[in-house]
mmCIF file of C-alpha atoms in Angstrom:
data_model
loop_
_atom_site.group_PDB
_atom_site.id
_atom_site.type_symbol
_atom_site.label_atom_id
_atom_site.label_comp_id
_atom_site.label_asym_id
_atom_site.label_seq_id
_atom_site.Cartn_x
_atom_site.Cartn_y
_atom_site.Cartn_z
ATOM 1 C CA LEU A 10 -36.864 33.989 310.316
ATOM 2 C CA ASN A 11 -35.727 35.239 313.707
ATOM 3 C CA ASN A 12 -38.175 32.954 315.407
ATOM 4 C CA MET A 13 -36.852 30.000 313.552
ATOM 5 C CA PHE A 14 -33.142 30.757 314.689
ATOM 6 C CA GLY A 15 -34.374 31.343 318.223
ATOM 7 C CA LYS A 16 -35.738 27.794 318.084
ATOM 8 C CA LEU A 17 -32.391 26.416 316.902
ATOM 9 C CA GLY A 18 -30.754 28.212 319.884
ATOM 10 C CA ASP A 19 -33.178 26.408 322.111
ATOM 11 C CA LEU A 20 -31.633 23.086 320.771
ATOM 12 C CA GLY A 21 -28.207 24.185 322.069
ATOM 13 C CA ASN A 22 -29.828 24.724 325.574
ATOM 14 C CA ILE A 23 -31.394 21.309 325.452
ATOM 15 C CA SER A 24 -28.042 19.778 324.688
ATOM 16 C CA LYS A 25 -26.371 21.654 327.487
ATOM 17 C CA LEU A 26 -29.097 20.478 329.851
ATOM 18 C CA LYS A 27 -28.673 16.964 328.731
ATOM 19 C CA ALA A 28 -24.865 17.187 329.334
ATOM 20 C CA MET A 29 -25.511 18.633 332.776
ATOM 21 C CA TYR A 30 -27.869 15.791 333.621
ATOM 22 C CA ASP A 31 -25.399 13.227 332.331
ATOM 23 C CA GLU A 32 -22.718 14.690 334.798
ATOM 24 C CA LEU A 33 -25.220 14.631 337.617
ATOM 25 C CA LYS A 34 -25.888 10.909 337.001
ATOM 26 C CA LYS A 35 -22.149 10.325 337.680
ATOM 27 C CA LEU A 36 -22.270 11.857 341.039
ATOM 28 C CA GLU A 37 -22.836 9.370 343.938
ATOM 29 C CA ILE A 38 -23.023 9.568 347.607
ATOM 30 C CA VAL A 39 -23.266 6.978 350.296
ATOM 31 C CA HIS A 40 -24.884 7.776 353.551
ATOM 32 C CA GLU A 41 -25.231 5.582 356.537
ATOM 33 C CA GLN A 42 -27.310 6.211 359.708
ATOM 34 C CA ASN A 43 -28.916 4.091 362.338
ATOM 35 C CA GLY A 44 -28.417 0.876 360.328
ATOM 36 C CA VAL A 45 -29.645 2.175 357.026
ATOM 37 C CA LYS A 46 -27.208 2.698 354.105
ATOM 38 C CA VAL A 47 -28.427 4.586 351.022
ATOM 39 C CA THR A 48 -26.407 4.996 347.817
ATOM 40 C CA MET A 49 -27.841 7.820 345.681
ATOM 41 C CA ARG A 50 -26.808 9.397 342.434
ATOM 42 C CA GLY A 51 -26.918 13.149 341.692
ATOM 43 C CA ASP A 52 -29.965 12.671 339.514
ATOM 44 C CA LEU A 53 -31.767 11.659 342.659
ATOM 45 C CA ASN A 54 -31.903 7.991 341.824
ATOM 46 C CA VAL A 55 -31.592 5.605 344.799
ATOM 47 C CA LYS A 56 -29.049 3.179 343.415
ATOM 48 C CA SER A 57 -29.298 1.012 346.575
ATOM 49 C CA LEU A 58 -30.816 0.787 350.027
ATOM 50 C CA GLU A 59 -29.762 -1.609 352.813
ATOM 51 C CA VAL A 60 -31.362 -1.914 356.274
ATOM 52 C CA ASP A 61 -29.236 -3.715 358.813
ATOM 53 C CA GLY A 62 -27.166 -5.205 356.091
ATOM 54 C CA VAL A 63 -30.158 -6.535 354.087
ATOM 55 C CA VAL A 64 -30.614 -5.038 350.581
ATOM 56 C CA GLU A 65 -34.121 -3.555 350.150
ATOM 57 C CA GLY A 66 -34.676 -3.429 346.332
ATOM 58 C CA ARG A 67 -38.479 -2.973 346.724
ATOM 59 C CA ILE A 68 -38.009 0.138 348.976
ATOM 60 C CA ALA A 69 -35.414 1.662 346.593
ATOM 61 C CA ALA A 70 -37.787 1.138 343.657
ATOM 62 C CA ALA A 71 -40.721 2.672 345.492
ATOM 63 C CA LEU A 72 -38.469 5.745 346.499
ATOM 64 C CA ASN A 73 -37.314 6.076 342.889
ATOM 65 C CA GLU A 74 -40.956 6.056 341.668
ATOM 66 C CA ALA A 75 -42.055 8.513 344.241
ATOM 67 C CA ILE A 76 -39.117 10.876 343.198
ATOM 68 C CA LYS A 77 -40.146 10.584 339.555
ATOM 69 C CA LYS A 78 -43.720 11.414 340.302
ATOM 70 C CA ILE A 79 -42.797 14.626 342.404
ATOM 71 C CA GLN A 80 -40.380 15.759 339.759
ATOM 72 C CA VAL A 81 -43.146 15.647 337.083
ATOM 73 C CA GLN A 82 -45.519 17.458 339.313
ATOM 74 C CA ALA A 83 -42.847 20.072 340.252
ATOM 75 C CA ALA A 84 -41.976 20.518 336.482
ATOM 76 C CA GLN A 85 -45.814 20.888 335.677
ATOM 77 C CA LYS A 86 -46.052 23.612 338.384
ATOM 78 C CA GLN A 87 -42.895 25.434 337.134
ATOM 79 C CA MET A 88 -44.491 25.486 333.541
ATOM 80 C CA GLN A 89 -47.723 26.905 334.847
ATOM 81 C CA MET A 90 -45.814 29.728 336.588
ATOM 82 C CA LYS A 91 -44.138 30.987 333.428
#
């Protein structure tokens, strides 16, 4: 019975994590350097990328895929360490 209630407590943690993630998605920065302008959200999603004023959607998409892949690998490593 205690184990069952412990699992229910985990659901509260999941909802807190989701709320935190939703807040991170609202954060946004714009960084410009050497003709490159990057707009990125707090969840590490590249919203837009411009090089010398030209929007580079393919590069932004490739960066987002690379970020997702490394996040998955990092999460797997963390799970192995527990």
